[in-house]
Coordinates of N, CA and C in Angstrom, one line a residue:
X2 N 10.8 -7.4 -5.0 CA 11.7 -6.8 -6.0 C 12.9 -6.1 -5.4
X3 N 12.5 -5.4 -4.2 CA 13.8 -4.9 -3.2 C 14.8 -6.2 -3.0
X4 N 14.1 -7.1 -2.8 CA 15.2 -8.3 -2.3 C 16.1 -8.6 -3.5
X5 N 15.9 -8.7 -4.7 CA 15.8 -9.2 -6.1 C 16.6 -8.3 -6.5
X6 N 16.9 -6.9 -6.3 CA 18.0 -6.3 -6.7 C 17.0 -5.1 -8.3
X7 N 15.6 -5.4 -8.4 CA 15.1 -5.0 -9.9 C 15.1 -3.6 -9.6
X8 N 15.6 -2.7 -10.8 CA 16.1 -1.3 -11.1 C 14.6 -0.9 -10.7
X9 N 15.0 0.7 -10.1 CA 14.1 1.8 -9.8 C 12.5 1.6 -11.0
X10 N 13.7 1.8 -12.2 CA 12.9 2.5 -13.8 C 11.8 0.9 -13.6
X11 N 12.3 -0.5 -13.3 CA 11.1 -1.4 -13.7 C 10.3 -1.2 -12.1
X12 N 11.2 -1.3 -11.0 CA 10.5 -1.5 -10.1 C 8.8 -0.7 -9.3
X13 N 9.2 0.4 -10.2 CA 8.0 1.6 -9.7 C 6.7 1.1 -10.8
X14 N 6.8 1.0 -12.4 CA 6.1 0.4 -12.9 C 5.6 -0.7 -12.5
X15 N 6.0 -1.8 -12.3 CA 5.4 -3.2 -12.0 C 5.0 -2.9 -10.8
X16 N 5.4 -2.3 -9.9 CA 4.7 -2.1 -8.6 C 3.4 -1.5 -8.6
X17 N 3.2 -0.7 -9.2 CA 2.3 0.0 -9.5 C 0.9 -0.6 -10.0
X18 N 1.1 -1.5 -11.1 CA 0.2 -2.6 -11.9 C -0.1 -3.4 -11.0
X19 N 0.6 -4.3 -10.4 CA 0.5 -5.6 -9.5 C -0.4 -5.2 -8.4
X20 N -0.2 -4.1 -7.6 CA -1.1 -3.4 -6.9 C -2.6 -3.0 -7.5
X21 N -2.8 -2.6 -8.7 CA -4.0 -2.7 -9.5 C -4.8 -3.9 -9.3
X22 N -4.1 -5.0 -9.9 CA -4.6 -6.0 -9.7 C -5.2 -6.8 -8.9
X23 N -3.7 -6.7 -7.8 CA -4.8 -7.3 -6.4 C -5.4 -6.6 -5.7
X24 N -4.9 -5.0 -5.5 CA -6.0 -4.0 -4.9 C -8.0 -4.4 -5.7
X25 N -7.8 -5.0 -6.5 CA -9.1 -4.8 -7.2 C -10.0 -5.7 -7.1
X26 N -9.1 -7.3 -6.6 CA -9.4 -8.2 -6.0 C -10.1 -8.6 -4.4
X27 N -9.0 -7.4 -3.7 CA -9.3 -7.3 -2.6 C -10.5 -6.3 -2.2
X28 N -11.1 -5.7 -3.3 CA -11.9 -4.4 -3.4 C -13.3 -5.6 -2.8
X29 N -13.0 -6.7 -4.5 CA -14.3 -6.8 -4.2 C -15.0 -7.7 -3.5
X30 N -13.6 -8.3 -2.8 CA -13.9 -9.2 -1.9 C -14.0 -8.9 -0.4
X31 N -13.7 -7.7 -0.1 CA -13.9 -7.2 1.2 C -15.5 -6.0 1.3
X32 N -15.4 -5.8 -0.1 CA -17.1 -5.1 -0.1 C -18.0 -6.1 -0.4
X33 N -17.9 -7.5 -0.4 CA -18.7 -8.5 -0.6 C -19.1 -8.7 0.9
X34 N -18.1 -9.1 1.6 CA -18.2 -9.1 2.9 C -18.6 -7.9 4.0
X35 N -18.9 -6.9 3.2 CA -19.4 -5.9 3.9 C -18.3 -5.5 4.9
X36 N -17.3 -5.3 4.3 CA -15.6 -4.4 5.2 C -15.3 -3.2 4.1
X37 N -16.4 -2.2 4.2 CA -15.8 -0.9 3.2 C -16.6 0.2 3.6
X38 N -16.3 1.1 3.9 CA -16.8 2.5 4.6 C -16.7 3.7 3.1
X39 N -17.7 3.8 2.4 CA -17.7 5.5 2.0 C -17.5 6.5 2.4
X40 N -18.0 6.8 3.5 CA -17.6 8.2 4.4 C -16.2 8.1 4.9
X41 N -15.5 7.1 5.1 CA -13.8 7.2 5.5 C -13.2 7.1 3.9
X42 N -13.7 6.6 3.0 CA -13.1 6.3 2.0 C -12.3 7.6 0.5
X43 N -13.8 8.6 0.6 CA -14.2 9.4 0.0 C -13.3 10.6 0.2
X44 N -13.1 10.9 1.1 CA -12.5 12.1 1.3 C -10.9 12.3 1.3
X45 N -10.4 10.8 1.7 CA -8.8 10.1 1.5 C -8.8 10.3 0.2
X46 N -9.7 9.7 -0.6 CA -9.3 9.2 -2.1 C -9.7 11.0 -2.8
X47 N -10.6 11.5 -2.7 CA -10.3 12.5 -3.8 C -9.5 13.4 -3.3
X48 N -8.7 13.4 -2.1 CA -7.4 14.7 -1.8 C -6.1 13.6 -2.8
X49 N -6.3 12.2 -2.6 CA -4.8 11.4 -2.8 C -5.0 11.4 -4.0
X50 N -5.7 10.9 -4.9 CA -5.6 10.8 -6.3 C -4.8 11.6 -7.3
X51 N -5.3 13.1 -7.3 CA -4.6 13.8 -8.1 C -3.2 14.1 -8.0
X52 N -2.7 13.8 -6.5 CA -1.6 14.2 -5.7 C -0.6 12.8 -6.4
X53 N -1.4 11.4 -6.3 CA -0.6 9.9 -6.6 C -0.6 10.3 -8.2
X54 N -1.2 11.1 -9.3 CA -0.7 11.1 -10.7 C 0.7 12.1 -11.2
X55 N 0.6 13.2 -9.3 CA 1.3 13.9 -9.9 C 3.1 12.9 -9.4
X56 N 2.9 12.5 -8.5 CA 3.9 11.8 -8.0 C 4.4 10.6 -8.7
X57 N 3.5 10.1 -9.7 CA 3.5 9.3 -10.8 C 4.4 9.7 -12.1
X58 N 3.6 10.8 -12.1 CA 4.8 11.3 -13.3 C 6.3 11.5 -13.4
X59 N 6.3 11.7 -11.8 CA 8.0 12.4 -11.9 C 8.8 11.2 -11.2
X60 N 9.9 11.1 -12.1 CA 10.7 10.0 -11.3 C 11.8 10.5 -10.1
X61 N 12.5 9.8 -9.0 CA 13.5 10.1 -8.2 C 14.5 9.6 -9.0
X62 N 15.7 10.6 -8.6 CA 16.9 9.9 -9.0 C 17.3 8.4 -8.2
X63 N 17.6 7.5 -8.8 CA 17.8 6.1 -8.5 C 18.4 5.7 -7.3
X64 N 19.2 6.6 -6.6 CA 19.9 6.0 -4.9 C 18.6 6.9 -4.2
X65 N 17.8 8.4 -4.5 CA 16.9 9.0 -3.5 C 16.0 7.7 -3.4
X66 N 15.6 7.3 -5.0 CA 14.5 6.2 -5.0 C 15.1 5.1 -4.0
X67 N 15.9 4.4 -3.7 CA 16.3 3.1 -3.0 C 16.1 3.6 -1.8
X68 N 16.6 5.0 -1.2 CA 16.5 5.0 0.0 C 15.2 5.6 0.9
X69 N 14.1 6.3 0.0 CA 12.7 6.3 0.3 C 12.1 4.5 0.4
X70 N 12.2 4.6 -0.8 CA 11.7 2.9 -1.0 C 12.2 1.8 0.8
X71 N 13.2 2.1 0.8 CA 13.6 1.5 2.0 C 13.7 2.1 3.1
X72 N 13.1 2.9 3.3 CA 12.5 3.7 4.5 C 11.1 3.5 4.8
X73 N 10.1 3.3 3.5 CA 9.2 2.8 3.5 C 8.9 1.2 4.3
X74 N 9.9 0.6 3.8 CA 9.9 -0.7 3.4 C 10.1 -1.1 5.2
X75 N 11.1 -0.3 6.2 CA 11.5 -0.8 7.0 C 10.2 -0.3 8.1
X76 N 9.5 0.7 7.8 CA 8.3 1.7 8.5 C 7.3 0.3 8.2
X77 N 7.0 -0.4 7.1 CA 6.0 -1.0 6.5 C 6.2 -2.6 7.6
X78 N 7.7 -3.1 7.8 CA 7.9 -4.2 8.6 C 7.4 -4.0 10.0
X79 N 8.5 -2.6 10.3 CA 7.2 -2.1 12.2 C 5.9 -2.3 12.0
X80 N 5.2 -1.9 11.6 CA 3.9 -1.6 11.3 C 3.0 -3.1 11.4
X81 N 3.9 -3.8 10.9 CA 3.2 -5.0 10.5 C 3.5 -6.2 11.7
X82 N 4.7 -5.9 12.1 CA 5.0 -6.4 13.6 C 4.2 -6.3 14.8
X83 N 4.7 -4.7 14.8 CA 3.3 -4.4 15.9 C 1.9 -5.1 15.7
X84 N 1.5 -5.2 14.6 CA 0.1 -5.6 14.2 C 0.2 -6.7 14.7
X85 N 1.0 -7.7 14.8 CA 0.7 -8.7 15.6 C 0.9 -9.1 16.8
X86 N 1.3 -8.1 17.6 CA 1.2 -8.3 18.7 C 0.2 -6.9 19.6
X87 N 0.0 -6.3 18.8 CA -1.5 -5.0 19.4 C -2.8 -5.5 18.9
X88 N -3.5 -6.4 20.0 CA -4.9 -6.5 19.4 C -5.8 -5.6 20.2
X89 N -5.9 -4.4 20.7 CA -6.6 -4.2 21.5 C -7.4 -3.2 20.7
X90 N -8.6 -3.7 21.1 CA -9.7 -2.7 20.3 C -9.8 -1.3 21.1
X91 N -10.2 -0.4 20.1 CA -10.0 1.2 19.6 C -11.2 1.5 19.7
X92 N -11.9 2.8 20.0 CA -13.2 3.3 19.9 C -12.8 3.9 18.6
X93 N -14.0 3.3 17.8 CA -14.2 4.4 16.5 C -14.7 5.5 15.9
X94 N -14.2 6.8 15.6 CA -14.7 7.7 15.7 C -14.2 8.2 13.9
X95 N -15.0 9.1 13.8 CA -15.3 9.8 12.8 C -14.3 11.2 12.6
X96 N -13.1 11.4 11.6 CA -11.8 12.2 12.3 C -12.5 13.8 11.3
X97 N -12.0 14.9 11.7 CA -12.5 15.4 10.6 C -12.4 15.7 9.5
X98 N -12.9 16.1 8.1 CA -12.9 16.2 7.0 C -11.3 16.8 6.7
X99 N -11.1 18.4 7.0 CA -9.9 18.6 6.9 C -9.3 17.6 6.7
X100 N -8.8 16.9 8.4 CA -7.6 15.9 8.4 C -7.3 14.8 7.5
X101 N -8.7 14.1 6.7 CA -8.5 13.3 6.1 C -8.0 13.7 4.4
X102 N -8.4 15.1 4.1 CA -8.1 15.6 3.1 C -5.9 16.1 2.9
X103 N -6.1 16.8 4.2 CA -4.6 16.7 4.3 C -3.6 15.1 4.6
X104 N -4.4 14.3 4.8 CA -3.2 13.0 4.6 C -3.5 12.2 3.7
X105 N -4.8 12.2 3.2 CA -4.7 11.8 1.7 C -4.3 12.4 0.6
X106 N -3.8 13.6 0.2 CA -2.8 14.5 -0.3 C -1.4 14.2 0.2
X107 N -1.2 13.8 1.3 CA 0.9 13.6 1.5 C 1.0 12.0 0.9
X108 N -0.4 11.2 1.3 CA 0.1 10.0 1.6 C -0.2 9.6 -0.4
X109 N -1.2 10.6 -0.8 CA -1.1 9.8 -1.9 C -0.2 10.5 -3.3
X110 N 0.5 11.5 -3.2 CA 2.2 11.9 -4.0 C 2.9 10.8 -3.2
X111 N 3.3 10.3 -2.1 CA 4.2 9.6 -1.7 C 4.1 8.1 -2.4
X112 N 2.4 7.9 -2.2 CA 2.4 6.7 -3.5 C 2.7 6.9 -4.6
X113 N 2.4 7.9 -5.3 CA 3.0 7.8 -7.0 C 4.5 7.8 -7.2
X114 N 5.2 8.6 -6.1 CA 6.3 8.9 -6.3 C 6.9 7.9 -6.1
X115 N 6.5 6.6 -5.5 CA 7.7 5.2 -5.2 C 6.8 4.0 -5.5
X116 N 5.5 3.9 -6.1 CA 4.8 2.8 -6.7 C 4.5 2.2 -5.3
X117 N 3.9 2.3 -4.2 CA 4.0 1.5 -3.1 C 1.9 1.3 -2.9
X118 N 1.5 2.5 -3.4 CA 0.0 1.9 -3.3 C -0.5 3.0 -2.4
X119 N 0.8 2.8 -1.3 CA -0.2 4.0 0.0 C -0.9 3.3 1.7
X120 N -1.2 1.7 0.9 CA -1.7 0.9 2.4 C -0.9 1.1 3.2
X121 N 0.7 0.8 3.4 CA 1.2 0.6 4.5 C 1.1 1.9 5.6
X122 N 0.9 3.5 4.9 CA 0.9 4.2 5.6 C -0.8 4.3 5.6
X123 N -1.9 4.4 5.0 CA -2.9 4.3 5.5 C -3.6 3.6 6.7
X124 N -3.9 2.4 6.2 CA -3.9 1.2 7.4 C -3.2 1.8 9.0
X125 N -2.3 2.0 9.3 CA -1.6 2.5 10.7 C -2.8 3.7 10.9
X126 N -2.5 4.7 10.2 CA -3.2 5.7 10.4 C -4.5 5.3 10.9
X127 N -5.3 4.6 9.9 CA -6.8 4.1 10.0 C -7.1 3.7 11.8
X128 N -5.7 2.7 12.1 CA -6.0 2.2 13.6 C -5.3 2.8 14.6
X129 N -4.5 3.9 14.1 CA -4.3 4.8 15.4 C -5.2 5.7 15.8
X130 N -5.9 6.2 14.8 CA -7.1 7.4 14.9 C -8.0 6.9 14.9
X131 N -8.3 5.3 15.1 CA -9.4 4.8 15.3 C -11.1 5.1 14.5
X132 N -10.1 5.5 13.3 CA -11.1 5.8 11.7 C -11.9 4.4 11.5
X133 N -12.0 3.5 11.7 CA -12.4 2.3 11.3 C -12.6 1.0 11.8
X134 N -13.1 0.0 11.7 CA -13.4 -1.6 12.8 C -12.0 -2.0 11.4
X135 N -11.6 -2.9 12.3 CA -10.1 -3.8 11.8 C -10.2 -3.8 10.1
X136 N -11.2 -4.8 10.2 CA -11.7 -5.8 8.9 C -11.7 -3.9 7.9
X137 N -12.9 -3.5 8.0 CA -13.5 -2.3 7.2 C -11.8 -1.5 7.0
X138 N -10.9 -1.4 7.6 CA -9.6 -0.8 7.3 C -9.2 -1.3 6.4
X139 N -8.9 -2.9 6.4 CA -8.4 -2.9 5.0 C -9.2 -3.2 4.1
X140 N -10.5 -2.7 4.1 CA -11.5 -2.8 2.9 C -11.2 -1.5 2.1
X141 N -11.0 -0.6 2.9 CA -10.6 0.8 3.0 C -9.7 0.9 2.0
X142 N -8.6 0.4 2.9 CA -6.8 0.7 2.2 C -7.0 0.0 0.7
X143 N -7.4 -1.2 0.3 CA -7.8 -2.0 -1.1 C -7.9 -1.1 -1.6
X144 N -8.8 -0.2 -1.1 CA -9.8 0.7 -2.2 C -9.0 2.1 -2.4
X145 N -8.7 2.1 -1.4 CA -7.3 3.7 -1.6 C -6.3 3.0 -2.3
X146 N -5.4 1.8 -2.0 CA -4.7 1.3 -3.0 C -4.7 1.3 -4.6
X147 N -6.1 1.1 -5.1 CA -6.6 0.8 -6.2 C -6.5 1.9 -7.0
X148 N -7.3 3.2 -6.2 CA -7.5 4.3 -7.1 C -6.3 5.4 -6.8
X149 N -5.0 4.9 -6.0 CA -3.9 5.8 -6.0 C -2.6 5.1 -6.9
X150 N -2.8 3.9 -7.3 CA -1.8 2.9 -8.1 C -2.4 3.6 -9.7
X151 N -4.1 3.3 -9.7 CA -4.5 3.5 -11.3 C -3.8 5.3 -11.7
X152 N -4.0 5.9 -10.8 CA -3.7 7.7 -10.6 C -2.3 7.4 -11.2
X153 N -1.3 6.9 -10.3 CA 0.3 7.0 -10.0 C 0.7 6.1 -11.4
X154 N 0.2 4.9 -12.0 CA 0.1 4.6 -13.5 C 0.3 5.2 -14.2
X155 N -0.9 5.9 -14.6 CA -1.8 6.9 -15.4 C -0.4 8.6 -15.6
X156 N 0.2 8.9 -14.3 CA 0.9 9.7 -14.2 C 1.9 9.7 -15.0
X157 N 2.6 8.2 -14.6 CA 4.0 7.6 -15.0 C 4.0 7.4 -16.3
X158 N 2.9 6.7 -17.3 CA 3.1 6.8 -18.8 C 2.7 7.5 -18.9
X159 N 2.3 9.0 -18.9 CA 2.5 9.8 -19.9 C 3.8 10.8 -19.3
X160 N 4.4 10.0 -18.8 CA 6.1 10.6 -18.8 C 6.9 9.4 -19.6
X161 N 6.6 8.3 -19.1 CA 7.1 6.6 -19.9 C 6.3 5.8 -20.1
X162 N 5.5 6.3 -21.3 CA 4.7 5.4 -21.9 C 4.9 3.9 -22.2
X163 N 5.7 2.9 -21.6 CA 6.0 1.7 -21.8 C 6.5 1.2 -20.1
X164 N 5.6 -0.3 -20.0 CA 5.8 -1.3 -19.1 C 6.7 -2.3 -19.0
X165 N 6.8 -2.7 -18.4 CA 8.2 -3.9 -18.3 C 7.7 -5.3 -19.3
X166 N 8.4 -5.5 -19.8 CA 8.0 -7.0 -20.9 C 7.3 -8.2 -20.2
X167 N 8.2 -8.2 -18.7 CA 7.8 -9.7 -18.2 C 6.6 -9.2 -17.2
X168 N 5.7 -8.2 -17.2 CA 4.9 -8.1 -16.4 C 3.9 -8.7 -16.1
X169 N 3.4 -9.8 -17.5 CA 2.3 -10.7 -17.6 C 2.8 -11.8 -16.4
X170 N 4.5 -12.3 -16.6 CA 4.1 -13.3 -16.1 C 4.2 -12.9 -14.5
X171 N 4.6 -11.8 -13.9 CA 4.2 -11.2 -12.4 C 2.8 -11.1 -12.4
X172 N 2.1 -10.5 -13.2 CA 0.4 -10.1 -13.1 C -0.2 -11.7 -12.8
X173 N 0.3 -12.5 -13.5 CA -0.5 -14.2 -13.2 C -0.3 -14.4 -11.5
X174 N 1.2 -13.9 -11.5 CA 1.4 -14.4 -10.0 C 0.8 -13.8 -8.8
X175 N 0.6 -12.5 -9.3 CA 0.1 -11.6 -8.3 C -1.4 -11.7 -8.1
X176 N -1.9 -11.8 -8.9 CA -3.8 -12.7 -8.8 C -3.8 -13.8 -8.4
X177 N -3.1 -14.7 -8.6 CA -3.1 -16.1 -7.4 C -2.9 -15.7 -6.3
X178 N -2.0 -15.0 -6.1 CA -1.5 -14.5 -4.8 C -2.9 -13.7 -4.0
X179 N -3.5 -12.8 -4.6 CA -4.3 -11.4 -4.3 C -5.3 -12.4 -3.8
X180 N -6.0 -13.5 -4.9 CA -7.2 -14.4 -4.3 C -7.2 -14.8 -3.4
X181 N -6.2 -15.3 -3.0 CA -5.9 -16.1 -2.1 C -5.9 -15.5 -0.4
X182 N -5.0 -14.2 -0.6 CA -4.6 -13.3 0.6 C -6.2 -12.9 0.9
X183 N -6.8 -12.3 -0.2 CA -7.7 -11.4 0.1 C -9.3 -12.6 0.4
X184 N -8.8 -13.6 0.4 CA -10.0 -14.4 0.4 C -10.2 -14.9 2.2
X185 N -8.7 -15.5 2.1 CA -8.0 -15.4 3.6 C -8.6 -13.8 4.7
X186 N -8.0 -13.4 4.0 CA -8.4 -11.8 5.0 C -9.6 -11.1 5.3
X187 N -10.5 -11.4 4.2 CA -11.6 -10.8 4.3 C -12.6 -11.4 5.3
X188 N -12.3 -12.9 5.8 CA -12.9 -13.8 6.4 C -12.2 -14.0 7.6
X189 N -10.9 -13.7 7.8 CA -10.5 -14.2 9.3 C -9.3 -13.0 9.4
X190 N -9.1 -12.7 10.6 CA -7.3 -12.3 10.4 C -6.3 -13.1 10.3
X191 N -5.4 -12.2 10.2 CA -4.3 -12.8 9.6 C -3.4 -13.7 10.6
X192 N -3.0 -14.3 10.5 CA -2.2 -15.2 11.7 C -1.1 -14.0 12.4
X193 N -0.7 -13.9 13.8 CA 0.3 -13.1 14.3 C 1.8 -13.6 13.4
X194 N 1.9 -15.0 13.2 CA 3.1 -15.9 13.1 C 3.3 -15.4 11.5
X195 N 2.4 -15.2 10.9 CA 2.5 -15.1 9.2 C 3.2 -14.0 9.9
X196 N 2.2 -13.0 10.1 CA 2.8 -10.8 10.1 C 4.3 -10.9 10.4
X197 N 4.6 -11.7 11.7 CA 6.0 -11.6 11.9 C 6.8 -11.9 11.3
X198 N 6.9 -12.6 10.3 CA 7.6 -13.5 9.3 C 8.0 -12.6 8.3
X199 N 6.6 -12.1 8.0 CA 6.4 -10.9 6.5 C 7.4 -9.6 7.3
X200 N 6.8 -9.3 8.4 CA 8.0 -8.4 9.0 C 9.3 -8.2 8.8
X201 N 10.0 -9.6 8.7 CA 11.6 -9.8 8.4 C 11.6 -9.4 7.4
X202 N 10.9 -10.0 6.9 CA 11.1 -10.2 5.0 C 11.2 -9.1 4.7
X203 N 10.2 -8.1 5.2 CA 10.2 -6.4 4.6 C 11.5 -5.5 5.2
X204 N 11.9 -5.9 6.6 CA 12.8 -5.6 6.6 C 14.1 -5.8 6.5
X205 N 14.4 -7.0 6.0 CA 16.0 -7.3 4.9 C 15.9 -7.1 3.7
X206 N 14.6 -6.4 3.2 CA 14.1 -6.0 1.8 C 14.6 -4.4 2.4
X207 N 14.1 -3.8 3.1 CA 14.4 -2.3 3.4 C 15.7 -1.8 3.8
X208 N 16.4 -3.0 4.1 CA 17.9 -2.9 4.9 C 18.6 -2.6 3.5
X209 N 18.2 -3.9 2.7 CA 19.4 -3.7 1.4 C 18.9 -2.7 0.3
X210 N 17.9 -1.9 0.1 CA 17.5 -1.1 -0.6 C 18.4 0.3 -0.2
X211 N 18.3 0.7 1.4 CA 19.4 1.2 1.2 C 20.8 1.4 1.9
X212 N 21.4 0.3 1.7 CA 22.5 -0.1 1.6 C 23.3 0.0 0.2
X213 N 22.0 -0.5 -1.1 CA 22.6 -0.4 -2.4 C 22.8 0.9 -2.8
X214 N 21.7 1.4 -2.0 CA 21.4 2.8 -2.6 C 23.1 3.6 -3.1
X215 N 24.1 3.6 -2.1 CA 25.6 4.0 -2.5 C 26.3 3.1 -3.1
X216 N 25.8 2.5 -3.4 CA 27.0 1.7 -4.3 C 27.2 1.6 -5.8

């Protein structure tokens, strides 16, 4: 949608949905496979939730929006770069309660507030602090995605009670897509060659978000 030029007002809604969908896909295909932790799960999601309705409700003015969004966007390409070239396994340890309560409260207002879900900053977190085995991360993030997009939804219409018209035909695409990713993922990792690819892409999506932002 960054690449695509789509306004703030549609882009945070349909972001928001699309992430429902596949987050819900990916839910239940990575807790099929036994990649999902309660005890890391639990204590992110009830500090982020109420925090993702409140950030839901309130909109950014339209150039702040482009240039968070694209701050995100260019954080979310590092992230995903590095991932493919850091495979080294992590001791996993159990972080404490506090901590997980205070970054699931920043990280999930930052999701309502820009429709993004919250994975790209979870996931890092999960494998820097060594909260998690690979796979079970993003069983994790699915699952924090899910219930900080339904929150950050939930926020947004009852400030704008109406969704974008053509959302159905994104929602068909994004469940082809979700099965497919999450079917892939739950069973192998991801190729290094895909991540880097997806890397660019996020970051000529975050360059021009804000770039437009002034104009």
């Amino acid at each position: 949608m960054a690449l695509f030029g789509i306004a703030p007002a549609i882009m945070k809604p349909t972001a928001l949905t699309l992430n429902i969908l596949v987050a819900l896909i990916a839910v239940v295909k990575y807790s099929r496979a036994g990649h999902f932790s309660g005890p890391v799960f639990w204590p992110l999601a009830l500090a982020s939730v109420p925090f993702a309705f409140i950030g839901g409700h309130y909109s950014l003015p339209g150039a702040l929006y482009k240039v968070l969004v694209g701050i995100i966007l260019l954080y979310a390409a590092w992230q995903l770069w590095r991932s493919a070239v850091d495979n080294a396994a992590r001791e996993i340890k159990s972080p404490p309660v506090i901590l997980k309560v205070f970054s699931g409260a920043g990280i999930g207002l930052l999701s309502g507030l820009t429709g993004v879900g919250g994975g790209i900053f979870f996931s890092p977190l999960f494998v820097f602090k060594g909260w998690a085995e690979l796979r079970q991360i993003s069983g994790v993030a699915a699952a924090l995605i899910l219930v900080n997009s339904i929150a950050g939804l939930l926020g947004l219409l009852s400030a704008v009670p109406r969704l974008p018209d053509a959302l159905p035909v994104w929602g068909v695409a994004a469940v082809i897509g979700g099965l497919i990713g999450s079917e892939y993922g739950s069973r192998r990792l991801a190729n290094p060659t895909i991540r880097r690819l997806l890397a660019i892409v996020i970051a000529i999506a975050g360059c021009k978000m804000i770039f437009t932002a002034s104009l």
